[in-house]
mmCIF file of C-alpha atoms and ligand atoms in Angstrom:
data_model
loop_
_atom_site.group_PDB
_atom_site.id
_atom_site.type_symbol
_atom_site.label_atom_id
_atom_site.label_comp_id
_atom_site.label_asym_id
_atom_site.label_seq_id
_atom_site.Cartn_x
_atom_site.Cartn_y
_atom_site.Cartn_z
ATOM 1 C CA MET A 1 -5.539 -25.754 -12.663
ATOM 2 C CA LYS A 2 -3.390 -24.793 -10.216
ATOM 3 C CA LYS A 3 -4.524 -23.041 -6.364
ATOM 4 C CA VAL A 4 -1.711 -20.236 -5.663
ATOM 5 C CA GLY A 5 -1.770 -18.453 -2.052
ATOM 6 C CA ILE A 6 -0.230 -16.969 0.773
ATOM 7 C CA ILE A 7 2.173 -19.074 2.773
ATOM 8 C CA GLY A 8 4.075 -16.295 4.616
ATOM 9 C CA LEU A 9 3.689 -12.895 5.994
ATOM 10 C CA GLY A 10 5.852 -9.993 7.918
ATOM 11 C CA GLU A 11 6.089 -6.247 7.781
ATOM 12 C CA CYS A 12 8.173 -3.369 9.133
ATOM 13 C CA LEU A 13 7.203 -0.342 10.374
ATOM 14 C CA PRO A 14 10.107 1.635 11.708
ATOM 15 C CA GLU A 15 10.390 3.003 15.456
ATOM 16 C CA LYS A 16 9.862 6.321 14.949
ATOM 17 C CA ILE A 17 6.084 7.690 16.112
ATOM 18 C CA LEU A 18 5.142 11.553 14.497
ATOM 19 C CA SER A 19 2.461 12.231 15.915
ATOM 20 C CA ASN A 20 -0.393 14.940 15.172
ATOM 21 C CA ALA A 21 0.507 17.009 18.418
ATOM 22 C CA ASP A 22 4.032 16.814 16.584
ATOM 23 C CA LEU A 23 2.557 17.670 13.172
ATOM 24 C CA GLU A 24 1.160 20.466 14.848
ATOM 25 C CA LYS A 25 4.593 21.937 15.389
ATOM 26 C CA MET A 26 5.440 21.549 12.344
ATOM 27 C CA VAL A 27 2.580 23.359 10.354
ATOM 28 C CA GLU A 28 -0.855 24.861 10.642
ATOM 29 C CA THR A 29 -3.454 22.126 11.138
ATOM 30 C CA SER A 30 -4.970 20.236 14.640
ATOM 31 C CA ASP A 31 -5.051 16.561 15.758
ATOM 32 C CA GLU A 32 -8.885 17.410 15.459
ATOM 33 C CA TRP A 33 -8.533 18.578 11.413
ATOM 34 C CA ILE A 34 -6.434 15.818 10.871
ATOM 35 C CA THR A 35 -8.284 13.218 13.172
ATOM 36 C CA THR A 36 -11.806 14.223 11.507
ATOM 37 C CA ARG A 37 -10.376 14.146 8.749
ATOM 38 C CA THR A 38 -8.894 11.371 7.921
ATOM 39 C CA GLY A 39 -8.845 8.852 10.609
ATOM 40 C CA ILE A 40 -5.127 9.121 10.918
ATOM 41 C CA LYS A 41 -3.068 10.334 14.817
ATOM 42 C CA GLN A 42 0.160 8.949 14.291
ATOM 43 C CA ARG A 43 1.993 7.279 11.509
ATOM 44 C CA ARG A 44 5.287 5.494 11.050
ATOM 45 C CA ILE A 45 8.640 7.778 9.959
ATOM 46 C CA ALA A 46 11.537 5.882 8.678
ATOM 47 C CA SER A 47 15.308 6.724 9.839
ATOM 48 C CA GLU A 48 17.306 9.990 7.554
ATOM 49 C CA ASN A 49 19.861 6.324 6.952
ATOM 50 C CA GLU A 50 16.734 3.950 6.560
ATOM 51 C CA ALA A 51 16.076 3.694 2.661
ATOM 52 C CA VAL A 52 12.792 1.914 1.445
ATOM 53 C CA SER A 53 15.062 -0.938 0.347
ATOM 54 C CA ASP A 54 15.741 -1.235 4.725
ATOM 55 C CA LEU A 55 12.374 -1.730 5.710
ATOM 56 C CA ALA A 56 12.040 -4.291 2.743
ATOM 57 C CA ILE A 57 14.604 -6.778 3.874
ATOM 58 C CA LYS A 58 13.171 -6.981 7.239
ATOM 59 C CA ALA A 59 9.216 -7.289 6.124
ATOM 60 C CA ALA A 60 10.613 -10.345 3.369
ATOM 61 C CA ARG A 61 13.009 -11.632 6.595
ATOM 62 C CA GLU A 62 9.275 -12.089 8.755
ATOM 63 C CA ALA A 63 7.426 -12.975 5.866
ATOM 64 C CA LEU A 64 10.121 -15.858 5.113
ATOM 65 C CA LYS A 65 9.980 -16.729 8.581
ATOM 66 C CA ASP A 66 6.667 -17.217 8.266
ATOM 67 C CA ALA A 67 6.718 -19.799 5.480
ATOM 68 C CA GLY A 68 9.562 -21.718 6.799
ATOM 69 C CA LEU A 69 11.482 -20.974 3.623
ATOM 70 C CA SER A 70 14.917 -19.936 3.318
ATOM 71 C CA ALA A 71 15.989 -17.130 0.876
ATOM 72 C CA ALA A 72 17.684 -19.814 -1.574
ATOM 73 C CA ASP A 73 13.902 -20.951 -2.288
ATOM 74 C CA LEU A 74 12.877 -17.884 -3.805
ATOM 75 C CA ASP A 75 11.947 -17.539 -8.063
ATOM 76 C CA LEU A 76 11.212 -14.530 -8.030
ATOM 77 C CA ILE A 77 10.979 -11.445 -6.066
ATOM 78 C CA ILE A 78 8.695 -8.451 -6.408
ATOM 79 C CA VAL A 79 8.806 -5.134 -4.719
ATOM 80 C CA ALA A 80 5.962 -2.524 -5.113
ATOM 81 C CA THR A 81 7.213 0.631 -4.552
ATOM 82 C CA ILE A 82 7.149 4.543 -5.405
ATOM 83 C CA THR A 83 9.680 5.434 -3.654
ATOM 84 C CA GLY A 84 12.849 3.656 -4.331
ATOM 85 C CA ASP A 85 16.096 3.281 -2.849
ATOM 86 C CA MET A 86 17.320 5.262 -6.570
ATOM 87 C CA PRO A 87 15.447 5.204 -10.097
ATOM 88 C CA MET A 88 18.745 2.559 -10.743
ATOM 89 C CA PRO A 89 19.219 -0.295 -9.894
ATOM 90 C CA SER A 90 15.142 -1.824 -8.345
ATOM 91 C CA THR A 91 14.903 -1.491 -5.074
ATOM 92 C CA ALA A 92 13.768 -5.641 -5.479
ATOM 93 C CA SER A 93 17.943 -6.017 -6.414
ATOM 94 C CA ILE A 94 18.976 -4.284 -3.326
ATOM 95 C CA VAL A 95 16.850 -7.046 -1.832
ATOM 96 C CA GLN A 96 17.986 -9.679 -3.992
ATOM 97 C CA ASN A 97 20.888 -9.278 -3.064
ATOM 98 C CA ALA A 98 20.810 -8.374 1.084
ATOM 99 C CA LEU A 99 19.006 -11.963 1.290
ATOM 100 C CA SER A 100 21.123 -13.788 -0.611
ATOM 101 C CA ALA A 101 17.899 -15.019 -2.950
ATOM 102 C CA LYS A 102 20.726 -16.185 -5.535
ATOM 103 C CA LYS A 103 18.459 -18.192 -7.680
ATOM 104 C CA ALA A 104 15.975 -15.147 -8.019
ATOM 105 C CA ALA A 105 14.675 -12.241 -10.202
ATOM 106 C CA ALA A 106 13.571 -9.508 -9.000
ATOM 107 C CA PHE A 107 12.289 -6.248 -10.378
ATOM 108 C CA ASP A 108 9.888 -3.246 -9.339
ATOM 109 C CA ILE A 109 6.694 -2.500 -9.926
ATOM 110 C CA SER A 110 5.458 0.938 -9.961
ATOM 111 C CA ALA A 111 1.477 1.409 -9.244
ATOM 112 C CA ALA A 112 1.270 3.647 -6.467
ATOM 113 C CA CYS A 113 -1.227 2.106 -3.630
ATOM 114 C CA ALA A 114 -2.339 -0.630 -6.110
ATOM 115 C CA GLY A 115 0.956 -1.285 -5.774
ATOM 116 C CA PHE A 116 0.688 -4.986 -4.128
ATOM 117 C CA VAL A 117 -2.347 -6.394 -5.529
ATOM 118 C CA TYR A 118 -0.634 -5.252 -8.833
ATOM 119 C CA GLY A 119 2.429 -7.825 -7.645
ATOM 120 C CA LEU A 120 0.579 -10.377 -6.315
ATOM 121 C CA SER A 121 -1.210 -10.696 -9.884
ATOM 122 C CA ILE A 122 1.923 -11.156 -11.499
ATOM 123 C CA GLY A 123 3.333 -13.288 -8.928
ATOM 124 C CA TYR A 124 0.197 -15.292 -9.419
ATOM 125 C CA GLN A 125 0.455 -15.794 -12.929
ATOM 126 C CA PHE A 126 4.463 -16.496 -12.853
ATOM 127 C CA ILE A 127 3.881 -19.832 -10.166
ATOM 128 C CA VAL A 128 -0.059 -20.792 -12.319
ATOM 129 C CA ASN A 129 1.637 -21.326 -15.230
ATOM 130 C CA GLY A 130 4.793 -23.108 -14.028
ATOM 131 C CA SER A 131 7.489 -20.258 -14.427
ATOM 132 C CA TYR A 132 8.335 -19.718 -10.344
ATOM 133 C CA LYS A 133 7.176 -21.500 -6.995
ATOM 134 C CA ASN A 134 8.057 -19.448 -4.801
ATOM 135 C CA VAL A 135 7.665 -15.735 -5.338
ATOM 136 C CA LEU A 136 7.573 -13.434 -2.661
ATOM 137 C CA ILE A 137 5.907 -9.357 -3.088
ATOM 138 C CA ILE A 138 6.242 -6.852 -1.096
ATOM 139 C CA GLY A 139 4.746 -4.311 -1.088
ATOM 140 C CA ALA A 140 7.222 -1.054 1.209
ATOM 141 C CA GLU A 141 7.531 3.134 1.274
ATOM 142 C CA LYS A 142 9.616 5.680 2.859
ATOM 143 C CA LEU A 143 6.766 8.573 1.766
ATOM 144 C CA SER A 144 8.985 10.806 4.198
ATOM 145 C CA ALA A 145 11.991 11.763 1.536
ATOM 146 C CA PHE A 146 9.039 12.532 -0.926
ATOM 147 C CA THR A 147 6.445 14.302 1.828
ATOM 148 C CA ASP A 148 6.572 18.203 1.578
ATOM 149 C CA TRP A 149 7.034 19.009 5.234
ATOM 150 C CA LYS A 150 5.880 22.472 4.622
ATOM 151 C CA ASP A 151 2.424 21.361 2.813
ATOM 152 C CA ARG A 152 -0.259 20.721 4.958
ATOM 153 C CA ASN A 153 -2.410 19.054 2.454
ATOM 154 C CA THR A 154 -0.433 16.099 2.123
ATOM 155 C CA CYS A 155 2.552 15.999 4.998
ATOM 156 C CA VAL A 156 -0.378 15.014 7.432
ATOM 157 C CA LEU A 157 -1.252 11.708 5.622
ATOM 158 C CA PHE A 158 1.714 9.468 5.110
ATOM 159 C CA GLY A 159 4.162 7.924 6.937
ATOM 160 C CA ASP A 160 6.767 4.619 6.159
ATOM 161 C CA GLY A 161 6.396 0.925 5.945
ATOM 162 C CA ALA A 162 6.714 -2.786 4.318
ATOM 163 C CA GLY A 163 4.659 -5.749 4.071
ATOM 164 C CA ALA A 164 5.690 -8.756 2.197
ATOM 165 C CA CYS A 165 4.543 -11.989 1.519
ATOM 166 C CA ILE A 166 5.113 -15.445 -0.152
ATOM 167 C CA LEU A 167 3.133 -16.802 -2.358
ATOM 168 C CA SER A 168 3.083 -20.643 -3.393
ATOM 169 C CA GLU A 169 0.630 -23.596 -4.425
ATOM 170 C CA VAL A 170 -1.401 -24.371 -2.043
ATOM 171 C CA LYS A 171 -3.884 -27.511 -1.461
ATOM 172 C CA SER A 172 -6.730 -25.991 -0.979
ATOM 173 C CA GLY A 173 -8.193 -21.920 -1.219
ATOM 174 C CA GLY A 174 -5.439 -19.444 -2.349
ATOM 175 C CA ILE A 175 -6.396 -17.100 -4.423
ATOM 176 C CA ALA A 176 -10.079 -16.684 -6.390
ATOM 177 C CA SER A 177 -9.849 -13.082 -8.713
ATOM 178 C CA ILE A 178 -8.019 -10.432 -9.124
ATOM 179 C CA TYR A 179 -9.285 -7.436 -11.089
ATOM 180 C CA LEU A 180 -6.949 -4.528 -11.630
ATOM 181 C CA GLY A 181 -7.838 -1.664 -13.696
ATOM 182 C CA CYS A 182 -5.845 1.979 -14.821
ATOM 183 C CA ASP A 183 -7.539 5.557 -15.406
ATOM 184 C CA GLY A 184 -4.307 7.554 -16.959
ATOM 185 C CA SER A 185 -6.349 10.360 -17.910
ATOM 186 C CA ASN A 186 -5.843 12.210 -14.134
ATOM 187 C CA LEU A 187 -2.225 12.303 -13.736
ATOM 188 C CA ASN A 188 -2.322 15.856 -12.370
ATOM 189 C CA LEU A 189 -4.593 14.483 -9.286
ATOM 190 C CA LEU A 190 -2.027 12.844 -7.878
ATOM 191 C CA ASN A 191 1.800 12.959 -8.809
ATOM 192 C CA LEU A 192 5.454 13.858 -7.898
ATOM 193 C CA PRO A 193 6.611 15.966 -11.088
ATOM 194 C CA ALA A 194 10.648 16.222 -10.891
ATOM 195 C CA GLY A 195 13.178 14.304 -11.214
ATOM 196 C CA GLY A 196 12.052 12.119 -14.026
ATOM 197 C CA SER A 197 13.327 12.296 -17.639
ATOM 198 C CA ARG A 198 10.353 14.792 -18.283
ATOM 199 C CA MET A 199 11.411 16.803 -15.402
ATOM 200 C CA PRO A 200 14.829 16.258 -14.795
ATOM 201 C CA ALA A 201 16.338 17.434 -11.500
ATOM 202 C CA SER A 202 17.218 20.962 -11.089
ATOM 203 C CA GLU A 203 18.485 24.019 -8.959
ATOM 204 C CA GLU A 204 14.858 25.532 -10.371
ATOM 205 C CA THR A 205 12.939 21.605 -9.780
ATOM 206 C CA VAL A 206 14.259 21.588 -6.471
ATOM 207 C CA ARG A 207 13.559 25.551 -5.514
ATOM 208 C CA ASN A 208 10.384 25.226 -6.529
ATOM 209 C CA ARG A 209 9.336 21.839 -4.215
ATOM 210 C CA MET A 210 8.818 19.429 -7.162
ATOM 211 C CA HIS A 211 10.274 16.994 -5.604
ATOM 212 C CA TYR A 212 7.175 16.459 -3.481
ATOM 213 C CA ILE A 213 4.250 14.695 -3.997
ATOM 214 C CA LYS A 214 1.294 16.528 -5.124
ATOM 215 C CA MET A 215 -2.583 15.804 -4.735
ATOM 216 C CA GLN A 216 -5.670 17.329 -4.650
ATOM 217 C CA GLY A 217 -7.287 15.465 -2.461
ATOM 218 C CA ASN A 218 -11.193 16.333 -2.058
ATOM 219 C CA GLU A 219 -10.763 15.439 -6.216
ATOM 220 C CA LEU A 220 -9.125 12.262 -5.753
ATOM 221 C CA PHE A 221 -11.482 11.574 -2.768
ATOM 222 C CA LYS A 222 -14.650 10.821 -5.244
ATOM 223 C CA ILE A 223 -13.056 8.978 -7.124
ATOM 224 C CA ALA A 224 -11.741 6.853 -4.787
ATOM 225 C CA VAL A 225 -15.546 6.041 -2.792
ATOM 226 C CA ARG A 226 -16.380 4.843 -6.512
ATOM 227 C CA THR A 227 -13.982 2.893 -7.448
ATOM 228 C CA MET A 228 -13.136 1.229 -4.886
ATOM 229 C CA THR A 229 -16.996 0.263 -4.400
ATOM 230 C CA GLU A 230 -16.778 -1.037 -8.027
ATOM 231 C CA ALA A 231 -13.340 -2.597 -7.931
ATOM 232 C CA ALA A 232 -14.896 -5.007 -5.167
ATOM 233 C CA GLN A 233 -17.948 -5.579 -6.954
ATOM 234 C CA VAL A 234 -16.527 -7.104 -9.671
ATOM 235 C CA ALA A 235 -13.381 -9.075 -7.966
ATOM 236 C CA LEU A 236 -16.325 -10.849 -5.623
ATOM 237 C CA GLU A 237 -18.158 -11.534 -9.269
ATOM 238 C CA GLN A 238 -14.864 -12.816 -10.314
ATOM 239 C CA ALA A 239 -14.913 -15.066 -7.561
ATOM 240 C CA GLY A 240 -18.444 -16.138 -8.120
ATOM 241 C CA ILE A 241 -18.993 -15.288 -4.398
ATOM 242 C CA THR A 242 -20.799 -11.892 -2.063
ATOM 243 C CA PHE A 243 -19.854 -9.848 1.230
ATOM 244 C CA LYS A 244 -21.905 -12.211 2.847
ATOM 245 C CA ASP A 245 -18.895 -14.604 2.160
ATOM 246 C CA VAL A 246 -16.224 -12.514 2.509
ATOM 247 C CA ASP A 247 -14.727 -12.357 6.277
ATOM 248 C CA LEU A 248 -12.393 -9.129 6.131
ATOM 249 C CA ILE A 249 -12.490 -6.405 3.615
ATOM 250 C CA VAL A 250 -9.002 -5.063 4.039
ATOM 251 C CA PRO A 251 -9.085 -2.137 1.918
ATOM 252 C CA HIS A 252 -5.525 0.874 0.962
ATOM 253 C CA GLN A 253 -5.636 3.448 3.786
ATOM 254 C CA ALA A 254 -6.157 6.771 2.559
ATOM 255 C CA ASN A 255 -8.398 7.930 4.739
ATOM 256 C CA SER A 256 -10.949 6.304 7.102
ATOM 257 C CA ARG A 257 -14.171 8.548 5.509
ATOM 258 C CA ILE A 258 -13.469 7.114 2.264
ATOM 259 C CA ILE A 259 -13.511 3.190 3.164
ATOM 260 C CA MET A 260 -16.616 3.746 5.151
ATOM 261 C CA ALA A 261 -18.302 5.448 2.576
ATOM 262 C CA VAL A 262 -17.019 2.000 0.695
ATOM 263 C CA ALA A 263 -19.040 0.482 3.125
ATOM 264 C CA LYS A 264 -21.797 2.108 3.436
ATOM 265 C CA ARG A 265 -22.360 1.800 -0.815
ATOM 266 C CA LEU A 266 -21.775 -1.712 -0.053
ATOM 267 C CA GLY A 267 -23.774 -2.042 2.771
ATOM 268 C CA ILE A 268 -21.194 -3.887 5.283
ATOM 269 C CA SER A 269 -20.923 -3.186 8.411
ATOM 270 C CA GLU A 270 -18.141 -1.581 10.090
ATOM 271 C CA ASP A 271 -17.236 -5.231 11.870
ATOM 272 C CA LYS A 272 -15.532 -6.725 8.560
ATOM 273 C CA ILE A 273 -13.553 -3.722 7.481
ATOM 274 C CA TYR A 274 -9.510 -4.199 8.928
ATOM 275 C CA LEU A 275 -8.603 -0.645 9.477
ATOM 276 C CA ASN A 276 -4.897 0.694 11.276
ATOM 277 C CA ILE A 277 -4.792 3.633 9.186
ATOM 278 C CA GLU A 278 -4.785 5.398 13.215
ATOM 279 C CA LYS A 279 -1.631 4.332 13.888
ATOM 280 C CA TYR A 280 0.078 4.163 10.535
ATOM 281 C CA GLY A 281 -1.872 6.575 7.851
ATOM 282 C CA ASN A 282 -0.897 6.255 4.376
ATOM 283 C CA MET A 283 2.129 4.144 3.321
ATOM 284 C CA SER A 284 0.275 3.184 -0.604
ATOM 285 C CA SER A 285 1.997 -0.078 -1.232
ATOM 286 C CA ALA A 286 2.860 -1.312 2.115
ATOM 287 C CA SER A 287 -0.460 -0.363 2.959
ATOM 288 C CA THR A 288 -3.310 -3.046 2.140
ATOM 289 C CA ILE A 289 -0.080 -5.794 2.662
ATOM 290 C CA THR A 290 0.720 -4.524 6.752
ATOM 291 C CA GLY A 291 -3.255 -4.791 6.924
ATOM 292 C CA LEU A 292 -3.482 -8.290 6.182
ATOM 293 C CA VAL A 293 -0.011 -8.997 8.310
ATOM 294 C CA GLU A 294 -1.614 -6.835 11.078
ATOM 295 C CA ALA A 295 -5.110 -8.879 10.879
ATOM 296 C CA VAL A 296 -3.644 -12.357 11.182
ATOM 297 C CA LYS A 297 -1.706 -11.481 13.678
ATOM 298 C CA GLU A 298 -4.401 -9.696 16.201
ATOM 299 C CA GLY A 299 -6.532 -12.935 15.048
ATOM 300 C CA ARG A 300 -9.318 -11.193 13.403
ATOM 301 C CA VAL A 301 -8.822 -13.563 10.476
ATOM 302 C CA LYS A 302 -7.298 -16.983 10.645
ATOM 303 C CA LYS A 303 -6.481 -19.430 7.932
ATOM 304 C CA GLY A 304 -9.308 -21.096 5.828
ATOM 305 C CA ASP A 305 -11.100 -16.856 5.838
ATOM 306 C CA THR A 306 -12.022 -15.165 2.784
ATOM 307 C CA VAL A 307 -10.844 -11.946 2.155
ATOM 308 C CA LEU A 308 -11.190 -9.190 0.413
ATOM 309 C CA LEU A 309 -8.355 -6.468 -0.439
ATOM 310 C CA ASP A 310 -9.088 -3.137 -1.797
ATOM 311 C CA CYS A 311 -6.696 -0.098 -3.157
ATOM 312 C CA PHE A 312 -6.938 3.068 -4.603
ATOM 313 C CA GLY A 313 -4.052 4.973 -6.050
ATOM 314 C CA GLY A 314 -1.998 7.549 -7.915
ATOM 315 C CA GLY A 315 -2.044 6.882 -11.772
ATOM 316 C CA LEU A 316 -5.018 6.412 -10.785
ATOM 317 C CA VAL A 317 -4.984 2.322 -10.456
ATOM 318 C CA TRP A 318 -6.849 0.528 -8.377
ATOM 319 C CA GLY A 319 -6.738 -3.255 -8.246
ATOM 320 C CA ALA A 320 -9.734 -5.970 -5.540
ATOM 321 C CA CYS A 321 -7.862 -9.211 -4.952
ATOM 322 C CA VAL A 322 -10.428 -12.561 -3.275
ATOM 323 C CA ILE A 323 -7.858 -14.752 -1.182
ATOM 324 C CA ASN A 324 -8.736 -17.748 1.012
ATOM 325 C CA LEU A 325 -6.128 -17.946 3.351
HETATM 326 N N1 LIG B 401 -5.319 21.173 8.381
HETATM 327 C C1 LIG B 401 -6.163 22.134 8.520
HETATM 328 N N2 LIG B 401 -6.724 22.474 7.896
HETATM 329 C C2 LIG B 401 -6.008 21.842 5.949
HETATM 330 C C3 LIG B 401 -5.578 20.762 6.084
HETATM 331 C C4 LIG B 401 -4.937 20.395 7.356
HETATM 332 N N3 LIG B 401 -3.959 19.379 7.771
HETATM 333 N N4 LIG B 401 -5.629 20.142 4.738
HETATM 334 C C5 LIG B 401 -6.203 21.266 4.369
HETATM 335 N N5 LIG B 401 -6.749 21.833 4.958
HETATM 336 C C6 LIG B 401 -7.595 22.807 4.817
HETATM 337 C C7 LIG B 401 -7.810 23.674 3.670
HETATM 338 O O1 LIG B 401 -6.429 24.638 2.759
HETATM 339 C C8 LIG B 401 -8.883 24.037 3.253
HETATM 340 O O2 LIG B 401 -9.155 25.010 3.466
HETATM 341 P P1 LIG B 401 -9.909 26.040 2.571
HETATM 342 O O3 LIG B 401 -11.605 25.727 2.665
HETATM 343 O O4 LIG B 401 -9.902 27.061 3.898
HETATM 344 O O5 LIG B 401 -9.271 26.238 1.513
HETATM 345 C C9 LIG B 401 -10.030 22.701 4.548
HETATM 346 O O6 LIG B 401 -9.064 22.511 4.896
HETATM 347 C C10 LIG B 401 -10.537 21.757 3.700
HETATM 348 O O7 LIG B 401 -9.869 21.117 2.326
HETATM 349 P P2 LIG B 401 -10.676 20.296 1.469
HETATM 350 O O8 LIG B 401 -9.455 19.535 0.512
HETATM 351 O O9 LIG B 401 -11.931 20.208 0.845
HETATM 352 O O10 LIG B 401 -10.485 18.269 2.728
HETATM 353 P P3 LIG B 401 -11.290 17.427 2.604
HETATM 354 O O11 LIG B 401 -12.332 16.605 3.315
HETATM 355 O O12 LIG B 401 -11.537 16.902 0.999
HETATM 356 O O13 LIG B 401 -9.974 16.412 3.173
HETATM 357 C C11 LIG B 401 -8.302 14.847 2.489
HETATM 358 C C12 LIG B 401 -8.763 16.532 2.320
HETATM 359 C C13 LIG B 401 -8.113 14.275 3.534
HETATM 360 C C14 LIG B 401 -6.624 14.885 1.799
HETATM 361 C C15 LIG B 401 -8.688 14.242 1.009
HETATM 362 O O14 LIG B 401 -9.496 14.383 0.205
HETATM 363 C C16 LIG B 401 -8.737 12.371 1.122
HETATM 364 O O15 LIG B 401 -8.390 11.651 1.938
HETATM 365 N N6 LIG B 401 -8.605 12.681 -0.362
HETATM 366 C C17 LIG B 401 -8.043 10.867 -0.963
HETATM 367 C C18 LIG B 401 -6.616 10.436 -1.085
HETATM 368 C C19 LIG B 401 -5.937 9.904 -1.706
HETATM 369 O O16 LIG B 401 -7.341 8.975 -2.153
HETATM 370 N N7 LIG B 401 -4.966 9.156 -2.531
HETATM 371 C C20 LIG B 401 -5.267 8.375 -3.254
HETATM 372 C C21 LIG B 401 -4.349 7.623 -2.402
HETATM 373 S S1 LIG B 401 -2.717 8.192 -2.350
HETATM 374 C C22 LIG B 401 -0.866 7.570 -2.852
HETATM 375 O O17 LIG B 401 -1.270 6.943 -4.657
HETATM 376 C C23 LIG B 401 -0.158 7.952 -2.834
#
């Protein structure tokens, strides 16, 4: 069977920083509450005229450069996002046009914070079955556009950003396992109620603030810990390795307490966990991939190392992937 791995990585984080001190002026909260409950110190916020595709395109260009490829080499572009530029066309189509990736097919996927790992699994299969050679996978979000800046339960959590990778056939290493899951019975715990066909936009939906993310954080917290623990175990089992063989775990960055609770349950030391939540908050589908990009840039992992990606998000969905860089 073909080996499929990451041959290029890129990211784009908007320049504007929104600190906990800034949020103290917007809602009734404190740096102390946000830091101790979530681990977040600041987050990046895209400018008003920046859409999610703008972040995705910059991350994609960096990944192409890193891979030594041009856009003409791309066969497929997958954008994982829950904050696309518009419902139609897909953000992937906008990226395809901006890059001039003329021969590439393109589509979006919606799997919230697990979107990047879902995207990896799709790209992986297209390469393994011989359909495509080079697949660009992007996790990108402009969550600030769907955040209720009057709701302290959610507005302290999210940030904007994008990460990208190029998947191709590799001679050694590559993706060793991918495990995906979904439990659609808990839709009420995390959703964005209006703007779709169930509740189209109207004056009433706007007045009732239904176009913003709604979340029951404390319920999700418990499910996230349990699910991310199980997902990590299954992905490792499927790869035929144990935690001792893993050099770094890059988890979805929703809450540092969730991540540390998962690490404790799995019996993993904290130095094997990559955290960037302090700088960026929760960027949904962009969190895991930018975590991987920055772990490589910082030298936390290098070629030949084994990384475990582990995500959980709205759906509820989850995904874990073992990859040898
Ligand atoms: N500042 C100060 N107080 C606050 C704030 C705030 N920003 N937000 C909530 N509070 C208050 C609440 O009102 C509540 O007060 P009360 O006891 O008087 O009612 C109190 O703090 C405790 O609230 P909890 O919700 O129980 O706080 P918790 O410790 O659970 O932390 C948090 C909340 C950070 C949201 C946490 O539950 C969490 O991270 N949950 C998981 C999120 C997650 O995994 N999401 C999935 C991925 S996201 C995606 O898919 C887009």
